[in-house]
Amino acid sequence: MPRGLVALAVGGFGIGLTEFLIAGLLPQVAESFAVSEAAAGRLISGYALSVAVGAIALTAATARLPRKHVLVGLVVLFVLGNLLSAIAPSYPVMLLGRIVAALCHGSFFGIGSLVARSLVAPERKSRAVAVMFAGLTVANVLGVPFGALVGERWGWRAAFWAVTAIGLLALAGIIAFVPRRAGETPPTEPAAPTGLRAQLGAFRSGQVWLTLVATALGYGGMFGAFSYIAYTFTEVGGFSSADVAWLLMVYGVGLVVGNLIGGRAADHDRDRALVLALAGLTVTLALFGLLATSATASVVLVFLMGVFGFAGVPGMITRVTDYAHGAALAASANVSASNIGNALGAWAGGLAITAGLGYTAPLYVGAGIVLTSVLVMTVAAHRARPTGRQARESMVRR
C-alpha cells in the first residue's frame, strides 16, 4: 500500500473524529460555556452546513493549484480549526473553530479521492478511494466513545488537542509521502479540467447529475433512518439507553466492512455493485422496520445497514469523477450531495414521527428514498451501457 495513501487515511480519520466526537462532548461543552443544549447542538449543525459550503467553495477557489499543495493547505486549515476549538475562551470562538475545521472536510475527501486513485493502478482506483475513506469509517466507530472517554478523564479540550495532533501527523505524512504531481492527469490521457469554467462544464454530463442524485438519495435514506435509530432501539426494540452505544459501534463496524467490500466490488463491475448496494440497503431498512421488535434481528440488521450504506461510497466517487473527466469540483460536489441528502433524510424521518407513525417510520421512509436511488442508478447504468454498434467497434479495436 502506498504510504501516501496511508497518510490520506490518517487525514480522513482525523476529520472524521472532528465530525463525530462532539456528540459525546456536548454536555461538557454546554456546561463549560453556560449555553443551552440547543446552542451546543449548533456545533454539530454548523459543522454540517460548513461542510456543504466549503466542499464547493474551496475546491472552486483552488482549481488551478497543484493538488498536493491544496491538500496540505486543507489539512493546515483543519489543524487551525481544531486548535481554535481547543483553546476557545468563549462559545462564539468555539463555533468559529468548528466552522474553520469543517470548511476543509468536503474538499479534502473530494480532492483526496483523485489523489488516492492516482497512487495505484487504474484497475484498483475504487479500492484506493475505499482505503482513504477507511479512516472516516473507523472514526465513525470510535468518534463518539473517544470523545466521551477523553472528555471524562481529561476534559473536552483534551479531545480537540488530540485531534489537532492527529492532523499534524497527517500533514507530515502528506508532505513526506504524497508525490508532488499526485492527482494530476498523466501525459498519455486528456488533461482534467482545472479552470472554474472548465470544471463547471463537467456538469453538462447527464451521468454526473444522475450519480449526484443517486448519492443524495442513497445517503438521505440511510441517514433519515439512522438519525432516529436510538429511539427505534429503545422504544421499539426494548434495548436500554446504555445499549445504544455498543449498537452504534456495531453499525460503525458495518460501515468499515461495507467500505472495503464496496471498493473491491466497484473495481470489478462498478455500476452493478452500486445497484446491488442500494438495493441491499432498501431491503435491509424495510426488514428492520418489520423486525425492530426482535433484539437479535436488530443487531444483525443495523450491521447490514452499515455494510450496504457505505458499500456504494467508493464507487460513487470514482463514477462521478470519471464522467466529469477528473474535475475536482465534481468529486467535492459528491460530498456536498451526501450532506444535503443527510439533511433532507433526517427532515423526512422527523416528519414521519411527528405525524404519529411511530419510531419505525423513519426506516420505512428511508427504504422508500433509497428505492428511488436504486431506480436512478439503474437508469444511469442502462444509459452508460455501450450500444450494439459501440460494442462491435470496441471489439474490432481489440
Short mmCIF file of C-alpha atoms in Angstrom, two decimals:
data_model
loop_
_atom_site.label_atom_id
_atom_site.label_comp_id
_atom_site.label_asym_id
_atom_site.label_seq_id
_atom_site.Cartn_x
_atom_site.Cartn_y
_atom_site.Cartn_z
CA MET A 1 0.00 0.00 0.00
CA PRO A 2 1.47 3.39 -0.97
CA ARG A 3 2.50 5.38 2.09
CA GLY A 4 0.80 8.45 0.64
CA LEU A 5 -2.48 6.54 0.73
CA VAL A 6 -1.94 5.77 4.42
CA ALA A 7 -1.33 9.47 5.06
CA LEU A 8 -4.64 10.31 3.36
CA ALA A 9 -6.41 7.70 5.51
CA VAL A 10 -4.92 9.28 8.66
CA GLY A 11 -6.22 12.65 7.50
CA GLY A 12 -9.65 11.11 6.88
CA PHE A 13 -9.56 9.59 10.36
CA GLY A 14 -8.78 12.96 11.96
CA ILE A 15 -11.51 14.75 10.00
CA GLY A 16 -13.99 12.01 10.88
CA LEU A 17 -13.12 12.31 14.57
CA THR A 18 -13.72 16.05 14.43
CA GLU A 19 -17.16 15.47 12.97
CA PHE A 20 -18.31 12.73 15.35
CA LEU A 21 -16.58 13.24 18.72
CA ILE A 22 -18.50 16.40 19.54
CA ALA A 23 -21.67 14.32 20.11
CA GLY A 24 -20.09 12.74 23.17
CA LEU A 25 -18.84 16.10 24.49
CA LEU A 26 -21.94 18.31 24.15
CA PRO A 27 -22.97 18.21 27.83
CA GLN A 28 -19.46 19.25 28.94
CA VAL A 29 -19.18 21.97 26.31
CA ALA A 30 -22.63 23.36 27.17
CA GLU A 31 -21.74 23.47 30.86
CA SER A 32 -18.30 24.99 30.19
CA PHE A 33 -19.70 27.90 28.19
CA ALA A 34 -23.01 28.13 30.10
CA VAL A 35 -25.12 27.71 26.97
CA SER A 36 -28.25 25.66 26.33
CA GLU A 37 -28.27 22.17 24.82
CA ALA A 38 -29.78 23.64 21.64
CA ALA A 39 -26.93 26.15 21.34
CA ALA A 40 -24.38 23.39 21.90
CA GLY A 41 -26.13 21.35 19.21
CA ARG A 42 -25.32 24.11 16.72
CA LEU A 43 -21.70 22.98 16.97
CA ILE A 44 -22.92 19.91 15.04
CA SER A 45 -25.36 21.53 12.61
CA GLY A 46 -22.99 24.44 11.93
CA TYR A 47 -20.26 21.95 11.08
CA ALA A 48 -22.52 20.07 8.64
CA LEU A 49 -23.60 23.23 6.82
CA SER A 50 -19.99 24.40 6.57
CA VAL A 51 -19.01 21.05 5.02
CA ALA A 52 -21.57 21.50 2.23
CA VAL A 53 -20.47 25.09 1.53
CA GLY A 54 -16.73 24.52 1.87
CA ALA A 55 -16.73 21.48 -0.42
CA ILE A 56 -17.75 23.61 -3.39
CA ALA A 57 -16.22 26.97 -2.48
CA LEU A 58 -12.69 25.82 -1.61
CA THR A 59 -12.48 23.34 -4.48
CA ALA A 60 -13.51 26.04 -6.94
CA ALA A 61 -11.08 28.56 -5.43
CA THR A 62 -8.12 26.16 -5.64
CA ALA A 63 -8.95 24.67 -9.04
CA ARG A 64 -5.68 25.69 -10.73
CA LEU A 65 -3.32 24.80 -7.87
CA PRO A 66 -1.38 21.50 -7.63
CA ARG A 67 -3.49 19.01 -5.76
CA LYS A 68 -0.82 18.09 -3.24
CA HIS A 69 -0.44 21.75 -2.29
CA VAL A 70 -4.21 22.04 -1.92
CA LEU A 71 -4.32 19.01 0.37
CA VAL A 72 -1.55 20.45 2.52
CA GLY A 73 -3.45 23.75 2.79
CA LEU A 74 -6.69 21.96 3.68
CA VAL A 75 -5.05 19.97 6.48
CA VAL A 76 -3.45 23.18 7.82
CA LEU A 77 -6.95 24.68 7.91
CA PHE A 78 -8.17 21.58 9.74
CA VAL A 79 -5.38 21.85 12.32
CA LEU A 80 -6.05 25.56 12.89
CA GLY A 81 -9.78 24.97 13.34
CA ASN A 82 -9.27 22.25 15.96
CA LEU A 83 -6.57 24.28 17.70
CA LEU A 84 -9.00 27.19 17.89
CA SER A 85 -11.64 24.87 19.38
CA ALA A 86 -9.15 23.51 21.94
CA ILE A 87 -8.23 26.97 23.26
CA ALA A 88 -11.60 28.69 22.71
CA PRO A 89 -12.29 31.16 25.55
CA SER A 90 -15.98 31.51 24.60
CA TYR A 91 -18.78 29.76 22.74
CA PRO A 92 -18.61 32.00 19.61
CA VAL A 93 -14.89 31.25 19.25
CA MET A 94 -15.63 27.54 19.67
CA LEU A 95 -18.26 27.73 16.93
CA LEU A 96 -15.79 29.59 14.69
CA GLY A 97 -13.23 26.84 15.23
CA ARG A 98 -15.80 24.21 14.24
CA ILE A 99 -16.66 26.13 11.08
CA VAL A 100 -12.99 26.58 10.10
CA ALA A 101 -12.32 22.86 10.62
CA ALA A 102 -15.43 21.92 8.62
CA LEU A 103 -14.53 24.01 5.58
CA CYS A 104 -11.79 21.56 4.64
CA HIS A 105 -13.92 18.42 5.05
CA GLY A 106 -15.61 18.15 1.66
CA SER A 107 -12.67 19.37 -0.40
CA PHE A 108 -10.28 17.02 1.40
CA PHE A 109 -12.34 13.95 0.52
CA GLY A 110 -13.13 15.24 -2.97
CA ILE A 111 -9.58 16.17 -3.98
CA GLY A 112 -8.09 13.41 -1.83
CA SER A 113 -10.08 10.79 -3.75
CA LEU A 114 -8.50 11.99 -7.00
CA VAL A 115 -5.04 11.84 -5.43
CA ALA A 116 -5.72 8.40 -3.93
CA ARG A 117 -6.74 6.84 -7.22
CA SER A 118 -3.65 8.28 -8.91
CA LEU A 119 -1.38 6.40 -6.47
CA VAL A 120 -2.44 2.95 -7.69
CA ALA A 121 -3.07 1.10 -10.95
CA PRO A 122 -6.32 2.07 -12.76
CA GLU A 123 -7.97 -1.27 -12.00
CA ARG A 124 -7.59 -0.59 -8.25
CA LYS A 125 -8.87 3.00 -8.15
CA SER A 126 -12.09 2.29 -6.20
CA ARG A 127 -10.15 0.25 -3.65
CA ALA A 128 -7.73 3.15 -3.20
CA VAL A 129 -10.63 5.51 -2.53
CA ALA A 130 -12.01 2.94 -0.07
CA VAL A 131 -8.69 2.92 1.82
CA MET A 132 -8.78 6.70 2.13
CA PHE A 133 -12.39 6.58 3.35
CA ALA A 134 -11.49 3.78 5.78
CA GLY A 135 -10.15 6.48 8.10
CA LEU A 136 -13.58 8.15 8.08
CA THR A 137 -15.43 4.90 8.75
CA VAL A 138 -13.12 3.95 11.64
CA ALA A 139 -13.70 7.42 13.07
CA ASN A 140 -17.42 6.76 12.87
CA VAL A 141 -16.91 3.71 15.11
CA LEU A 142 -14.55 5.41 17.56
CA GLY A 143 -15.55 9.08 17.39
CA VAL A 144 -18.34 9.30 19.97
CA PRO A 145 -16.80 6.89 22.52
CA PHE A 146 -13.37 8.51 22.00
CA GLY A 147 -14.77 11.96 22.73
CA ALA A 148 -16.73 10.73 25.74
CA LEU A 149 -13.75 8.81 27.21
CA VAL A 150 -11.15 11.56 26.74
CA GLY A 151 -13.60 14.22 27.86
CA GLU A 152 -14.48 12.34 31.02
CA ARG A 153 -10.85 11.79 32.03
CA TRP A 154 -9.10 14.97 30.90
CA GLY A 155 -11.85 17.38 29.84
CA TRP A 156 -13.37 18.17 26.46
CA ARG A 157 -10.47 20.40 25.39
CA ALA A 158 -8.11 17.41 25.56
CA ALA A 159 -10.14 15.70 22.83
CA PHE A 160 -9.56 18.61 20.45
CA TRP A 161 -5.87 18.71 21.35
CA ALA A 162 -5.70 15.00 20.42
CA VAL A 163 -7.39 15.63 17.08
CA THR A 164 -5.02 18.55 16.43
CA ALA A 165 -2.09 16.17 16.96
CA ILE A 166 -3.62 13.66 14.52
CA GLY A 167 -3.97 16.48 11.99
CA LEU A 168 -0.30 17.37 12.37
CA LEU A 169 0.62 13.70 11.84
CA ALA A 170 -1.47 13.57 8.66
CA LEU A 171 0.09 16.84 7.48
CA ALA A 172 3.60 15.46 7.91
CA GLY A 173 2.63 12.25 6.10
CA ILE A 174 1.09 14.07 3.13
CA ILE A 175 4.11 16.36 2.80
CA ALA A 176 6.55 13.44 3.01
CA PHE A 177 4.80 10.66 1.11
CA VAL A 178 2.31 12.07 -1.40
CA PRO A 179 4.12 12.63 -4.74
CA ARG A 180 4.41 16.22 -5.88
CA ARG A 181 2.31 15.66 -9.02
CA ALA A 182 -0.16 13.22 -7.45
CA GLY A 183 -3.68 13.55 -8.77
CA GLU A 184 -2.62 15.24 -11.98
CA THR A 185 -3.61 13.72 -15.30
CA PRO A 186 -0.88 11.53 -16.90
CA PRO A 187 0.57 12.90 -20.16
CA THR A 188 -0.95 9.97 -22.07
CA GLU A 189 -4.51 10.96 -21.10
CA PRO A 190 -6.64 14.04 -21.85
CA ALA A 191 -5.99 16.78 -19.32
CA ALA A 192 -8.51 17.13 -16.49
CA PRO A 193 -10.36 20.47 -16.39
CA THR A 194 -8.72 22.93 -14.00
CA GLY A 195 -10.24 26.36 -14.56
CA LEU A 196 -13.56 27.09 -12.90
CA ARG A 197 -15.41 27.43 -16.20
CA ALA A 198 -13.96 24.15 -17.50
CA GLN A 199 -14.86 22.36 -14.27
CA LEU A 200 -18.39 23.70 -14.37
CA GLY A 201 -18.56 22.32 -17.91
CA ALA A 202 -18.24 18.82 -16.47
CA PHE A 203 -21.74 19.27 -15.02
CA ARG A 204 -23.19 19.22 -18.53
CA SER A 205 -22.89 15.44 -18.31
CA GLY A 206 -26.16 13.71 -17.54
CA GLN A 207 -24.23 10.86 -15.92
CA VAL A 208 -22.65 13.28 -13.44
CA TRP A 209 -26.07 14.54 -12.36
CA LEU A 210 -27.57 11.06 -12.17
CA THR A 211 -24.70 9.97 -9.92
CA LEU A 212 -25.07 13.03 -7.68
CA VAL A 213 -28.82 12.45 -7.35
CA ALA A 214 -28.29 8.75 -6.59
CA THR A 215 -25.70 9.71 -3.95
CA ALA A 216 -28.00 12.24 -2.28
CA LEU A 217 -30.95 9.82 -2.22
CA GLY A 218 -28.87 6.87 -1.05
CA TYR A 219 -27.31 8.81 1.80
CA GLY A 220 -30.58 10.57 2.57
CA GLY A 221 -32.48 7.33 3.00
CA MET A 222 -29.86 5.80 5.24
CA PHE A 223 -29.34 8.92 7.37
CA GLY A 224 -33.07 9.52 7.63
CA ALA A 225 -33.33 6.14 9.34
CA PHE A 226 -30.07 6.43 11.28
CA SER A 227 -30.93 9.84 12.78
CA TYR A 228 -33.68 8.26 14.89
CA ILE A 229 -32.21 4.79 15.35
CA ALA A 230 -31.66 5.30 19.09
CA TYR A 231 -35.43 5.75 19.53
CA THR A 232 -36.05 2.64 17.45
CA PHE A 233 -33.72 0.63 19.69
CA THR A 234 -35.15 1.85 22.99
CA GLU A 235 -38.83 2.46 22.21
CA VAL A 236 -39.42 -0.46 19.84
CA GLY A 237 -36.61 -2.97 20.33
CA GLY A 238 -36.67 -2.88 24.13
CA PHE A 239 -32.96 -2.01 24.50
CA SER A 240 -31.80 0.19 27.35
CA SER A 241 -30.21 3.59 26.79
CA ALA A 242 -26.87 2.09 27.82
CA ASP A 243 -27.11 -0.44 24.96
CA VAL A 244 -27.29 2.26 22.29
CA ALA A 245 -23.52 2.96 22.40
CA TRP A 246 -22.44 -0.59 21.53
CA LEU A 247 -25.24 -0.94 18.97
CA LEU A 248 -23.92 2.15 17.20
CA MET A 249 -20.46 0.58 17.24
CA VAL A 250 -21.94 -2.49 15.51
CA TYR A 251 -23.27 -0.10 12.86
CA GLY A 252 -19.84 1.54 12.60
CA VAL A 253 -18.12 -1.82 12.09
CA GLY A 254 -20.59 -2.44 9.28
CA LEU A 255 -19.52 0.85 7.68
CA VAL A 256 -15.86 -0.25 7.71
CA VAL A 257 -16.67 -3.66 6.21
CA GLY A 258 -19.02 -2.21 3.59
CA ASN A 259 -16.49 0.42 2.53
CA LEU A 260 -13.77 -2.16 1.88
CA ILE A 261 -16.07 -4.66 0.16
CA GLY A 262 -17.65 -1.91 -1.93
CA GLY A 263 -14.28 -0.64 -3.16
CA ARG A 264 -13.26 -4.11 -4.35
CA ALA A 265 -16.66 -4.79 -5.94
CA ALA A 266 -16.66 -1.43 -7.75
CA ASP A 267 -13.30 -2.21 -9.35
CA HIS A 268 -14.83 -5.41 -10.73
CA ASP A 269 -18.19 -4.11 -12.02
CA ARG A 270 -18.94 -0.64 -10.69
CA ASP A 271 -22.49 0.02 -11.84
CA ARG A 272 -23.70 -3.44 -10.87
CA ALA A 273 -22.04 -3.09 -7.45
CA LEU A 274 -23.75 0.27 -6.88
CA VAL A 275 -27.21 -1.02 -7.84
CA LEU A 276 -26.80 -4.08 -5.61
CA ALA A 277 -25.54 -1.99 -2.66
CA LEU A 278 -28.52 0.37 -2.88
CA ALA A 279 -30.97 -2.50 -3.36
CA GLY A 280 -29.46 -4.28 -0.35
CA LEU A 281 -29.87 -1.12 1.74
CA THR A 282 -33.52 -0.80 0.66
CA VAL A 283 -34.31 -4.37 1.69
CA THR A 284 -32.37 -4.00 4.97
CA LEU A 285 -34.24 -0.86 6.02
CA ALA A 286 -37.62 -2.39 5.16
CA LEU A 287 -36.82 -5.59 7.09
CA PHE A 288 -35.56 -3.52 10.02
CA GLY A 289 -38.91 -1.77 10.19
CA LEU A 290 -40.73 -5.13 10.21
CA LEU A 291 -38.41 -6.86 12.71
CA ALA A 292 -37.42 -3.99 15.00
CA THR A 293 -39.12 -5.66 17.97
CA SER A 294 -36.62 -8.53 17.79
CA ALA A 295 -33.34 -7.81 19.60
CA THR A 296 -31.37 -10.35 17.56
CA ALA A 297 -32.73 -9.11 14.24
CA SER A 298 -31.98 -5.51 15.23
CA VAL A 299 -28.30 -6.28 15.87
CA VAL A 300 -27.93 -8.12 12.55
CA LEU A 301 -29.84 -5.51 10.55
CA VAL A 302 -28.05 -2.47 11.99
CA PHE A 303 -24.77 -4.14 10.99
CA LEU A 304 -26.10 -4.78 7.44
CA MET A 305 -27.38 -1.19 7.38
CA GLY A 306 -23.79 -0.05 7.83
CA VAL A 307 -22.44 -2.56 5.27
CA PHE A 308 -24.85 -1.65 2.46
CA GLY A 309 -24.97 2.02 3.47
CA PHE A 310 -21.27 2.60 2.82
CA ALA A 311 -20.62 -0.06 0.16
CA GLY A 312 -21.54 2.40 -2.58
CA VAL A 313 -19.31 5.28 -1.46
CA PRO A 314 -16.05 4.38 -3.28
CA GLY A 315 -17.90 3.55 -6.49
CA MET A 316 -19.96 6.74 -6.44
CA ILE A 317 -16.84 8.87 -6.02
CA THR A 318 -14.95 7.20 -8.88
CA ARG A 319 -18.06 7.19 -11.08
CA VAL A 320 -18.75 10.90 -10.77
CA THR A 321 -15.08 11.82 -11.32
CA ASP A 322 -14.78 9.50 -14.34
CA TYR A 323 -17.77 11.08 -16.07
CA ALA A 324 -16.53 14.54 -15.04
CA HIS A 325 -13.13 13.70 -16.61
CA GLY A 326 -11.28 14.18 -13.34
CA ALA A 327 -12.82 17.53 -12.36
CA ALA A 328 -12.16 18.02 -8.65
CA LEU A 329 -15.29 20.16 -8.32
CA ALA A 330 -17.44 17.14 -9.24
CA ALA A 331 -15.75 14.98 -6.59
CA SER A 332 -16.40 17.64 -3.94
CA ALA A 333 -19.97 18.08 -5.21
CA ASN A 334 -20.49 14.39 -4.46
CA VAL A 335 -19.57 15.06 -0.81
CA SER A 336 -21.94 18.05 -0.75
CA ALA A 337 -24.70 15.91 -2.28
CA SER A 338 -24.33 13.36 0.50
CA ASN A 339 -24.59 16.07 3.18
CA ILE A 340 -27.65 17.60 1.53
CA GLY A 341 -29.16 14.11 1.40
CA ASN A 342 -28.38 13.64 5.09
CA ALA A 343 -30.25 16.82 6.00
CA LEU A 344 -33.28 16.02 3.83
CA GLY A 345 -33.44 12.42 5.05
CA ALA A 346 -33.36 13.46 8.70
CA TRP A 347 -36.09 16.03 7.99
CA ALA A 348 -38.31 13.44 6.26
CA GLY A 349 -37.81 10.92 9.08
CA GLY A 350 -38.73 13.58 11.63
CA LEU A 351 -41.93 14.42 9.72
CA ALA A 352 -42.95 10.76 9.83
CA ILE A 353 -42.51 10.63 13.61
CA THR A 354 -44.32 13.96 14.09
CA ALA A 355 -47.22 12.57 12.05
CA GLY A 356 -47.63 9.87 14.69
CA LEU A 357 -46.41 6.97 12.53
CA GLY A 358 -44.11 5.62 15.24
CA TYR A 359 -40.38 5.11 15.66
CA THR A 360 -40.12 2.52 12.88
CA ALA A 361 -41.49 5.04 10.36
CA PRO A 362 -38.05 6.57 9.55
CA LEU A 363 -36.89 3.10 8.49
CA TYR A 364 -39.75 2.77 6.00
CA VAL A 365 -39.28 6.35 4.81
CA GLY A 366 -35.57 5.65 4.37
CA ALA A 367 -36.32 2.47 2.42
CA GLY A 368 -38.58 4.43 0.07
CA ILE A 369 -35.96 7.12 -0.50
CA VAL A 370 -33.21 4.58 -1.19
CA LEU A 371 -35.53 2.68 -3.56
CA THR A 372 -35.74 5.90 -5.58
CA SER A 373 -31.94 5.94 -5.61
CA VAL A 374 -31.96 2.36 -6.95
CA LEU A 375 -34.18 3.47 -9.82
CA VAL A 376 -31.95 6.47 -10.60
CA MET A 377 -28.82 4.33 -10.52
CA THR A 378 -30.45 1.69 -12.73
CA VAL A 379 -31.29 4.35 -15.31
CA ALA A 380 -27.73 5.69 -15.13
CA ALA A 381 -26.25 2.21 -15.57
CA HIS A 382 -28.55 1.47 -18.52
CA ARG A 383 -27.62 4.72 -20.27
CA ALA A 384 -23.94 4.04 -19.68
CA ARG A 385 -24.02 0.72 -21.50
CA PRO A 386 -22.45 0.83 -24.96
CA THR A 387 -24.83 0.45 -27.86
CA GLY A 388 -24.53 -2.55 -30.11
CA ARG A 389 -22.54 -0.54 -32.64
CA GLN A 390 -20.17 0.82 -29.98
CA ALA A 391 -19.61 -2.67 -28.61
CA ARG A 392 -18.78 -4.02 -32.08
CA GLU A 393 -16.36 -1.13 -32.73
CA SER A 394 -14.67 -1.83 -29.38
CA MET A 395 -14.25 -5.49 -30.32
CA VAL A 396 -12.75 -4.52 -33.68
CA ARG A 397 -10.22 -2.19 -31.98
CA ARG A 398 -9.20 -5.03 -29.67
#
